Tab-separated table of C-alpha atoms in Angstrom:
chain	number	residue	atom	x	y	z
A	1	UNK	CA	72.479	84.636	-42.083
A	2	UNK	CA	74.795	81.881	-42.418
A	3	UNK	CA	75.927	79.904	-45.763
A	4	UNK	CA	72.654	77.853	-46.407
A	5	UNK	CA	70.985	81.330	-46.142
A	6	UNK	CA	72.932	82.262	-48.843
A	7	UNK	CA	71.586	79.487	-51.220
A	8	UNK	CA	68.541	82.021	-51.573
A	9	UNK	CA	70.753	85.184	-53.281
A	10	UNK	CA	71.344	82.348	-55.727
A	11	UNK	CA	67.998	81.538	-56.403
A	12	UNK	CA	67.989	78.099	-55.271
A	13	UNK	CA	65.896	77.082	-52.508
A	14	UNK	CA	66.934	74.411	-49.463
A	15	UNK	CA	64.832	71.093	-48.907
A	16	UNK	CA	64.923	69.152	-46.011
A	17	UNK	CA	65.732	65.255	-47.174
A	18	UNK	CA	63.935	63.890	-43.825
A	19	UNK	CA	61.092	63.804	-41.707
A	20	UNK	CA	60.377	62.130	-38.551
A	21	UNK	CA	57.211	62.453	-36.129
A	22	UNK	CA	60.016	63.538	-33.131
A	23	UNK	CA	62.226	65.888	-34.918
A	24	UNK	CA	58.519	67.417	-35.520
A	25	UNK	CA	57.576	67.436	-32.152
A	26	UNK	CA	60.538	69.006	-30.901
A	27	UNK	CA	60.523	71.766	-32.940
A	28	UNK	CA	63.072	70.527	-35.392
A	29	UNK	CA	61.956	71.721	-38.819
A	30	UNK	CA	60.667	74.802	-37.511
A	31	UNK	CA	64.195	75.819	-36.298
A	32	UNK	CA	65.933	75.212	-40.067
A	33	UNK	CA	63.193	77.294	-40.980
A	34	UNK	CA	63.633	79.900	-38.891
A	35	UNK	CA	67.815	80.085	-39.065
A	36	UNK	CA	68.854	78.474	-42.301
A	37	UNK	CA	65.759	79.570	-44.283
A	38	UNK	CA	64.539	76.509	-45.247
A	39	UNK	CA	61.708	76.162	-47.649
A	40	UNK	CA	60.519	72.860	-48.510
A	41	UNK	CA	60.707	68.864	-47.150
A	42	UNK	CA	60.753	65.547	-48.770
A	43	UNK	CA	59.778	62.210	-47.573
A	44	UNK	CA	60.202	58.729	-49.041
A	45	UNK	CA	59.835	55.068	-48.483
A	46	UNK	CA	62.790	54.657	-47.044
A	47	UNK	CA	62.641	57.853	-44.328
A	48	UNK	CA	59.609	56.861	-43.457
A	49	UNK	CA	61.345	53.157	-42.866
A	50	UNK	CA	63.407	54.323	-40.577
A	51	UNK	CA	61.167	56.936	-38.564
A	52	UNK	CA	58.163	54.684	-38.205
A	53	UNK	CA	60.011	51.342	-37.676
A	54	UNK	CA	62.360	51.936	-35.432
A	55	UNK	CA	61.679	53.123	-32.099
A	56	UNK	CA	58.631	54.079	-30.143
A	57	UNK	CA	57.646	57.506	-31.208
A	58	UNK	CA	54.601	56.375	-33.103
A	59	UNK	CA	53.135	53.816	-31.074
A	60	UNK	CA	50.511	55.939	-28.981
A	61	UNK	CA	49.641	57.297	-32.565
A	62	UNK	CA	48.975	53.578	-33.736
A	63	UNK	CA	47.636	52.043	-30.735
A	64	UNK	CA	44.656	54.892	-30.615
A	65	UNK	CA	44.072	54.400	-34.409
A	66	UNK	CA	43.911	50.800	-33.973
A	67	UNK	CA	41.189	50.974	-31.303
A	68	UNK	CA	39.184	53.927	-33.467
A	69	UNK	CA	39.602	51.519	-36.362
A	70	UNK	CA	39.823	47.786	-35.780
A	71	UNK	CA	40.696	45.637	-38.078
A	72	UNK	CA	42.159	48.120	-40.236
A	73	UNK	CA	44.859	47.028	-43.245
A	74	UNK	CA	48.382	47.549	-42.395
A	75	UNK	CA	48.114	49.935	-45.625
A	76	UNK	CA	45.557	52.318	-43.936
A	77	UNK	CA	47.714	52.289	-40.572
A	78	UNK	CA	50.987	53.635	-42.324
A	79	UNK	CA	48.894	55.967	-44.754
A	80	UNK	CA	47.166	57.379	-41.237
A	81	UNK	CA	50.666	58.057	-39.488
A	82	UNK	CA	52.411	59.042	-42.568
A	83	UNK	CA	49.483	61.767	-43.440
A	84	UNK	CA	49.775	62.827	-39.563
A	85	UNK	CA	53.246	63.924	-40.542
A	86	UNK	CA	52.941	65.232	-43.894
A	87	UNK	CA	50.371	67.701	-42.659
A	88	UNK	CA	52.602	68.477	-39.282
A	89	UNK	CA	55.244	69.264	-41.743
A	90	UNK	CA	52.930	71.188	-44.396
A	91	UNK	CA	51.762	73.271	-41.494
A	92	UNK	CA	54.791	74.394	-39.841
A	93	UNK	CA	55.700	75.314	-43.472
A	94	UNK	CA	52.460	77.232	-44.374
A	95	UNK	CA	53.519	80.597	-43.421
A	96	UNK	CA	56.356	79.982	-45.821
A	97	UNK	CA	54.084	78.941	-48.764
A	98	UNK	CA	51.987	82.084	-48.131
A	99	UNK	CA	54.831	84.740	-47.596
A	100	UNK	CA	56.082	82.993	-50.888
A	101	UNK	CA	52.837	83.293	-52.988
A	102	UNK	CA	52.924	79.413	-53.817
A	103	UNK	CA	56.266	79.187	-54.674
A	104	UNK	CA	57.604	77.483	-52.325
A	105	UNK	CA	56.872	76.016	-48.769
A	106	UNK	CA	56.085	72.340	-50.129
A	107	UNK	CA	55.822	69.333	-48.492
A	108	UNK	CA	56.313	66.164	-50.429
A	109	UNK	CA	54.212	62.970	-49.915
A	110	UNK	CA	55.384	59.480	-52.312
A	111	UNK	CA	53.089	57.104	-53.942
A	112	UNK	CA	53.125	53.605	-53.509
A	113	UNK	CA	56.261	52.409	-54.619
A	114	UNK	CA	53.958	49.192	-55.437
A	115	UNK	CA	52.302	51.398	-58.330
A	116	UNK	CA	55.558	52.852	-60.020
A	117	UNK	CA	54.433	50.880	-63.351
A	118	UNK	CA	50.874	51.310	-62.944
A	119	UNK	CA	49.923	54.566	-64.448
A	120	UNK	CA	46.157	54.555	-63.589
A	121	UNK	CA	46.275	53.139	-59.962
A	122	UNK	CA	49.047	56.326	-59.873
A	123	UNK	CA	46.362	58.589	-61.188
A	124	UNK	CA	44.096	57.483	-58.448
A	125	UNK	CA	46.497	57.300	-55.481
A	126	UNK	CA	47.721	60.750	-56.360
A	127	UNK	CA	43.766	62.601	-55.632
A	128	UNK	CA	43.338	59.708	-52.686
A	129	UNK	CA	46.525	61.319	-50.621
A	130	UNK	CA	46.164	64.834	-52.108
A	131	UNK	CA	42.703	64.981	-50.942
A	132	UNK	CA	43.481	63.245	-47.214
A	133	UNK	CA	46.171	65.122	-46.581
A	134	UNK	CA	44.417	68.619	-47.585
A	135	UNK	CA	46.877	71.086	-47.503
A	136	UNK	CA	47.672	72.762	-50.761
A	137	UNK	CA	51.361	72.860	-49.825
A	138	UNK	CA	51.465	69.487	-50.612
A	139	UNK	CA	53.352	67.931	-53.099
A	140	UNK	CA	52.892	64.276	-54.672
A	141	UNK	CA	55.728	62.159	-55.641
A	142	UNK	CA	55.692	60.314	-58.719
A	143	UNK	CA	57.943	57.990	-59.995
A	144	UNK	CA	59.334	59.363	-63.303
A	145	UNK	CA	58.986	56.419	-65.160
A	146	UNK	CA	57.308	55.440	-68.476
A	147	UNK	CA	54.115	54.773	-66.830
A	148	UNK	CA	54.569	57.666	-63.896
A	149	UNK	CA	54.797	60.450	-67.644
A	150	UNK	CA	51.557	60.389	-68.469
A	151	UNK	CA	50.393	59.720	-64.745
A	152	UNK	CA	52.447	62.996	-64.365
A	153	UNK	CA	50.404	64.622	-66.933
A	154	UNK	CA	47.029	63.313	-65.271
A	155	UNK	CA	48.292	65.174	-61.916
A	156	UNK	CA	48.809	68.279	-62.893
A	157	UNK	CA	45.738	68.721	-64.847
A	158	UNK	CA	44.072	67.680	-61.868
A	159	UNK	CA	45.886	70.874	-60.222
A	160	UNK	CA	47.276	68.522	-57.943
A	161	UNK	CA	51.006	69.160	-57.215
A	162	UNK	CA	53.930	67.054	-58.196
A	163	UNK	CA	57.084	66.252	-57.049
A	164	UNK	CA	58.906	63.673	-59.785
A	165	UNK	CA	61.382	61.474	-58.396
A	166	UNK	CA	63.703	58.902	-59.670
A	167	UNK	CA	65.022	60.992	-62.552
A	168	UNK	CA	68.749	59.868	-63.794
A	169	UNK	CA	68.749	60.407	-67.213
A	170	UNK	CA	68.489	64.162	-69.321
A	171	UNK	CA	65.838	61.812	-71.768
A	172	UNK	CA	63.620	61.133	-68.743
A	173	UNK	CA	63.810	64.602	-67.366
A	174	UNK	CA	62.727	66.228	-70.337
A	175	UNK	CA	59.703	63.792	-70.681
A	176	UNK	CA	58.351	64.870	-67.112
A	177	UNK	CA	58.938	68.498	-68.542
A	178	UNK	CA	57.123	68.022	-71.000
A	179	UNK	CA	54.110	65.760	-69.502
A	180	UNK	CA	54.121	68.920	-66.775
A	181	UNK	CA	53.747	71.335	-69.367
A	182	UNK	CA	50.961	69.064	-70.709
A	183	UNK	CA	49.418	69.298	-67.884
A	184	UNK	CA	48.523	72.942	-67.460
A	185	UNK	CA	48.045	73.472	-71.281
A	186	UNK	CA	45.505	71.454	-71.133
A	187	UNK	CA	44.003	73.356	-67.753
A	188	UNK	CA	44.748	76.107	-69.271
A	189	UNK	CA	42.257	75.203	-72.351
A	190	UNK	CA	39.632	74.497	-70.425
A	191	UNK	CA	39.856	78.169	-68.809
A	192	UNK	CA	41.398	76.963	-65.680
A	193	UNK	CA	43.822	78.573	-63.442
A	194	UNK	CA	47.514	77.378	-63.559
A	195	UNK	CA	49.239	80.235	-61.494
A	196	UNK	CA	48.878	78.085	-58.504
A	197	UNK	CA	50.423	74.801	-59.184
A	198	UNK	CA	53.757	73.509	-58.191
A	199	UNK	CA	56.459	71.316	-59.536
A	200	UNK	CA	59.871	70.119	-59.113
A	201	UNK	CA	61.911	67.373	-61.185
A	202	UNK	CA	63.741	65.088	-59.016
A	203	UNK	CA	67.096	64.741	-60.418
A	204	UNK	CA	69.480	62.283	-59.100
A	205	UNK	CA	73.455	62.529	-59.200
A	206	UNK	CA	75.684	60.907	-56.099
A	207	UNK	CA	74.162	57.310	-57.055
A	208	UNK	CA	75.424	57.826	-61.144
A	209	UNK	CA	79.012	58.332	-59.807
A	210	UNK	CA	78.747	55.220	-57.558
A	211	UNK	CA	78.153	53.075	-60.672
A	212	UNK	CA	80.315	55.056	-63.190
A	213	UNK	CA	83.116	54.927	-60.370
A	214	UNK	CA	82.725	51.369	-60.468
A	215	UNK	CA	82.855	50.967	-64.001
A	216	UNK	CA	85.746	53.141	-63.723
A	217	UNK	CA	87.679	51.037	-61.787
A	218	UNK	CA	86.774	47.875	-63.820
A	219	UNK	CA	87.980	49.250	-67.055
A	220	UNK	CA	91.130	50.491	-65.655
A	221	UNK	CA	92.298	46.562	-65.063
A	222	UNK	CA	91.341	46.082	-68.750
A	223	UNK	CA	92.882	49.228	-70.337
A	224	UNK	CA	95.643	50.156	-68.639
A	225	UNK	CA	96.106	52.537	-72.201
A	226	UNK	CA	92.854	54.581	-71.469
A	227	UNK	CA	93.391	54.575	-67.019
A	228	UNK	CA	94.069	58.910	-67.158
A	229	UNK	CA	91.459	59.174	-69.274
A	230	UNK	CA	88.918	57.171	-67.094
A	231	UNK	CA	90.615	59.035	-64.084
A	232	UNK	CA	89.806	61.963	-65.020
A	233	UNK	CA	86.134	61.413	-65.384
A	234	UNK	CA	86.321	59.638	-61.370
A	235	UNK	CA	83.779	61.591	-59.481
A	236	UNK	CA	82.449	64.396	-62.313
A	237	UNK	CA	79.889	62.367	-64.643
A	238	UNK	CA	76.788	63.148	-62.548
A	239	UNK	CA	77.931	66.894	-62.013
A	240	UNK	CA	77.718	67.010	-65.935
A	241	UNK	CA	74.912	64.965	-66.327
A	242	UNK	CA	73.075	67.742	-64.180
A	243	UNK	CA	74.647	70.754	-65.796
A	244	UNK	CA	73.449	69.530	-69.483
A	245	UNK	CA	69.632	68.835	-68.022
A	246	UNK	CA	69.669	72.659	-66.276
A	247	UNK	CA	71.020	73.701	-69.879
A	248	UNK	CA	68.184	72.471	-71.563
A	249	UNK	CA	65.809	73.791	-68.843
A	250	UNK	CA	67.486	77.327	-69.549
A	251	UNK	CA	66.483	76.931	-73.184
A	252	UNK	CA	63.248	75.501	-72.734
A	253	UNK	CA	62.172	78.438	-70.563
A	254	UNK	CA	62.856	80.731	-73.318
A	255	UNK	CA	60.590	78.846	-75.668
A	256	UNK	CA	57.475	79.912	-77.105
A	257	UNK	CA	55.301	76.962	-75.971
A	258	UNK	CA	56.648	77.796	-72.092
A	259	UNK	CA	56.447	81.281	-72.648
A	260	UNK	CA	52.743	80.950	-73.754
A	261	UNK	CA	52.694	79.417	-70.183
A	262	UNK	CA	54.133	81.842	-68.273
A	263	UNK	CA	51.896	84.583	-69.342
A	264	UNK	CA	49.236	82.857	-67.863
A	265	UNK	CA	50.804	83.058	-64.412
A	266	UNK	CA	52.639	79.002	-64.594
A	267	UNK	CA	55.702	78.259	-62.247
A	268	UNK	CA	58.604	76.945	-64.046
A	269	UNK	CA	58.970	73.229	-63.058
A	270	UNK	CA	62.097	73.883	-60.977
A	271	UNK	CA	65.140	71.043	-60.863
A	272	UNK	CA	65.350	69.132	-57.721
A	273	UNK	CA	68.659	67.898	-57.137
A	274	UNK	CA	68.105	64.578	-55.170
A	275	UNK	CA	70.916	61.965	-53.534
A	276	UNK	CA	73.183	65.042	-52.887
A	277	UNK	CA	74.949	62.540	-49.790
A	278	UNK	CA	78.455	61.719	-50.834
A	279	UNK	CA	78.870	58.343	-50.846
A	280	UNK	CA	82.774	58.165	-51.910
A	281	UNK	CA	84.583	58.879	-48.790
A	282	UNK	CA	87.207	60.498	-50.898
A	283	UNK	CA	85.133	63.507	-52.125
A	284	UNK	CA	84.134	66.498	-50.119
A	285	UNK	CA	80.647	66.192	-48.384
A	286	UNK	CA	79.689	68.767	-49.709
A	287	UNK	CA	80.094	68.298	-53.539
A	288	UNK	CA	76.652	67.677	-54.627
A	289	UNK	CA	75.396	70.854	-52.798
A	290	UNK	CA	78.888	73.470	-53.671
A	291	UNK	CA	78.703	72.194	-57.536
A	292	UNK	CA	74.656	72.291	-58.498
A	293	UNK	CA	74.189	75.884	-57.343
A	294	UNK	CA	71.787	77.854	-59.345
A	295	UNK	CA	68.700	79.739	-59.962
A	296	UNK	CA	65.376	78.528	-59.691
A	297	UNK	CA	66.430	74.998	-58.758
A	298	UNK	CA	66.282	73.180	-55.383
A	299	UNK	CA	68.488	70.945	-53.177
A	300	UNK	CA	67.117	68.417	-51.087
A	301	UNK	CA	69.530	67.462	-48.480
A	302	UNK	CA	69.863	65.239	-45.732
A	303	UNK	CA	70.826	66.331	-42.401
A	304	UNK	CA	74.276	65.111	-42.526
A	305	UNK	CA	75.025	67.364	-45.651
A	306	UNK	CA	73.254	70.109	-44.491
A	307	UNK	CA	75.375	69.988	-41.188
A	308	UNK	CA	78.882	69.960	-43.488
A	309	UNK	CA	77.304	72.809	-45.649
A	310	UNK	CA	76.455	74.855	-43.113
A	311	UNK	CA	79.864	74.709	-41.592
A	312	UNK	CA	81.860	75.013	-44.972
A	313	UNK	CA	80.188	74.983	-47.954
A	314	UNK	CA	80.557	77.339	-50.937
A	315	UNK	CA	77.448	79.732	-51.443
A	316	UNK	CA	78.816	80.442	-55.606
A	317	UNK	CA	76.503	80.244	-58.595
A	318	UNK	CA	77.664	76.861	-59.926
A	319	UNK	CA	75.421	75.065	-62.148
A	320	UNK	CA	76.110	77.163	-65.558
A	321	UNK	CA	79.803	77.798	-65.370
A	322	UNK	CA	81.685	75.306	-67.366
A	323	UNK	CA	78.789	73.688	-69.205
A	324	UNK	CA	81.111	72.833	-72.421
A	325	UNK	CA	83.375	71.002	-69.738
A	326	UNK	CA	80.531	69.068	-68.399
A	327	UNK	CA	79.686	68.190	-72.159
A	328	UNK	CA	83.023	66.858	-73.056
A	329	UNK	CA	82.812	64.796	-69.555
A	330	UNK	CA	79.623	62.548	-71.150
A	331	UNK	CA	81.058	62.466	-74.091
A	332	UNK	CA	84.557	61.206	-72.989
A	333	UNK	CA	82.287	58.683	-70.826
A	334	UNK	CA	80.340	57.370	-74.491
A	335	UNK	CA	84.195	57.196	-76.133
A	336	UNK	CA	85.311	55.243	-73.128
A	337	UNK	CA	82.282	52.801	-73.300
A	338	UNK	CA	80.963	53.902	-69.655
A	339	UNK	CA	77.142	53.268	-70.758
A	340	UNK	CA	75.790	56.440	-69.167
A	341	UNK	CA	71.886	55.491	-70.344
A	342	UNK	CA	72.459	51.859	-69.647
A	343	UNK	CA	73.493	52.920	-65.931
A	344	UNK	CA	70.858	55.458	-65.478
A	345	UNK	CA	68.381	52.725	-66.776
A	346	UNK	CA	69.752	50.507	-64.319
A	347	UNK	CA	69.359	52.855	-61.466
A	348	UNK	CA	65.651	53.498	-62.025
A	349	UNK	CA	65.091	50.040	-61.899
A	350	UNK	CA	67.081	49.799	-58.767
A	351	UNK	CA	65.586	52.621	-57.023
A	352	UNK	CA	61.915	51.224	-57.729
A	353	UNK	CA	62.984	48.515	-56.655
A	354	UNK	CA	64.811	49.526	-53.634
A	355	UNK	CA	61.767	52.238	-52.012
A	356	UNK	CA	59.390	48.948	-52.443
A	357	UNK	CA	61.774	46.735	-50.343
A	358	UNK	CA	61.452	49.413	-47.821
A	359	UNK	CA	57.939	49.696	-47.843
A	360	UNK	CA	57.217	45.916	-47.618
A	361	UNK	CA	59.685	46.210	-44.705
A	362	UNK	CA	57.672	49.855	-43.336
A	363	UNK	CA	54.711	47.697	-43.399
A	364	UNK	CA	56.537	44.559	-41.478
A	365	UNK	CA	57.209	46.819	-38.673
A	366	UNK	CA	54.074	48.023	-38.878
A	367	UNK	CA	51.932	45.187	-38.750
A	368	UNK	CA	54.643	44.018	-36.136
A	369	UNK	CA	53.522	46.537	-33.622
A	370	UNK	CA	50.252	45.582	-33.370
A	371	UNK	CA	48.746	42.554	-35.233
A	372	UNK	CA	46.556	43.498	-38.340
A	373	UNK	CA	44.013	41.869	-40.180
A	374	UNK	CA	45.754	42.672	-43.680
């Protein structure tokens, strides 16, 4: 048992931020598995940027798809290797899915960044890669933006799965809650089981202190008056950001309308804390992992952090200690004109944005490899 272990006596469960068809092969996520208890594994645009176009490990992969399938689009030959992955990855994880009675053991699978404004072309991509990839340890991502919250909805009363991504702000958090919740009341109407289906919010923090920082710094050379009192908010607005969304999960749960759920056997939509890298050289490594600790909540972390954790991170219950603290930290950022929702508008934007500039360059590597008729 060693300190990611530990995560579990907490109650929050450790996601793998990476996937790659060698780190498969070799055994790789069966080994986190099997010593740091791992439960779950995310992919994105950008991973799969970086595993697919770089290197040779999928080549053979393409080449014999290519000649099965000629003239395929350069869309069909990156949903092929990507689904040979997600369903490597779902079945390594099965055994944990099934020990855990659905609860865990998820793999997650993004769509088209292209669609993240669409919210019917979401609805359909969702049941075309839920029903190629055919393992019900799958998870879909969805964007959560205005058009992925009713796409969301959609999903789930399709008793497909979802993973919600791009969350920044508490507002947009508790509009996926409440398009998941949606979703199995209205399953639930129709006399269909719920007990089964899976979700996780997608919240992201290190990327709100990299603009707030920045802000930070701005304002100081403007307001040399107010430079202790932006100081003292370097480094803890996303921390408190994510301690007021858990807060309003804990509170939620208790309600009537989720309660009604529960008795029917529903999963609590469980926070995913996402971008847990620190990007600011000057904090610990491990701050967005020793700081969001809590029950029935998940951390997705890339290897890096997961390395630094597992060597010295901090195994505490976290999340609900000093919620007033974490309140007075957002609203010291509103006094000092920081623009919280302005920058966590921003950053949806910029992540859309940002996971389709590294699928249009997924697909140039792609079609690079081997010559495609679209």
């Amino acid at each position: 048992m060693g300190k990611l272990n530990d995560l579990a006596a907490q109650g929050q469960a450790v996601w793998l931020d990476f996937v790659d068809r060698k780190f498969l092969a070799d055994g790789g996520l069966q080994k986190l598995v099997d010593e740091d208890g791992l439960t779950g594994v995310t992919s994105n645009p950008s991973i799969f940027e970086k595993a697919m176009g770089h290197g040779d490990a999928y080549d053979a992969a393409l080449a014999e798809f290519d000649q099965a399938n000629p003239g395929a689009s350069t869309m069909a030959r990156y949903e092929h290797l990507a689904i040979q992955d997600i369903q490597t990855a779902a079945d390594t994880l099965r055994p944990v899915y099934d020990k855990l009675d659905a609860k865990d053991g998820y793999v997650s699978l993004e769509v088209s960044p292209y669609l993240a404004n669409d919210t019917d072309a979401t609805i359909a991509e969702a049941a075309k890669l839920w029903a190629a990839v055919d393992r019900p340890n799958l998870m879909i991502k969805i964007p959560g933006t205005m058009a992925g919250v009713p796409a969301i909805a959609a999903t789930i009363d399709a008793g497909i799965n979802v993973n919600v991504t791009l969350l920044f702000a508490v507002e947009a958090y508790k509009a996926v809650a409440m398009a998941y919740v949606a979703g199995l009341e209205k399953r639930a109407a129709r006399g269909e089981p719920i007990d089964r289906i899976a979700s996780v919010a997608s919240f992201f923090v290190s990327r709100i202190d990299g603009k707030i920082d920045d802000k930070i710094t701005e304002f100081k050379k403007r307001s040399a008056d107010e430079a202790d009192a932006l100081d003292a908010l370097r480094g803890k607005v996303a921390i408190a950001n994510a301690k007021v969304a858990y807060a309003w999960y804990e509170d939620f749960a208790k309600s009537d309308r989720w309660q009604a759920l529960a008795a029917k056997g529903a999963m609590p939509q469980r926070l995913l804390w996402a971008s847990t890298s620190t990007k600011d050289p000057s904090y610990p490594d491990t701050l967005y992992v020793d700081t969001l600790i809590g029950k029935d909540t998940v951390n997705t972390i890339p290897p890096k952090t997961m390395d630094a954790f597992r060597d010295h991170g901090t195994p505490a219950e976290t999340l609900t200690k000093d919620v007033d603290a974490a309140r007075h930290v957002l609203s010291e950022a509103e006094r000092l004109g920081l623009d919280l929702g302005g920058v966590t508008d921003m950053l949806v934007v910029e992540g859309v944005a940002s996971f389709g500039k590294s699928f249009d360059d997924l697909l140039g590597a792609i079609a690079a490899k081997h010559p495609a008729t679209a």
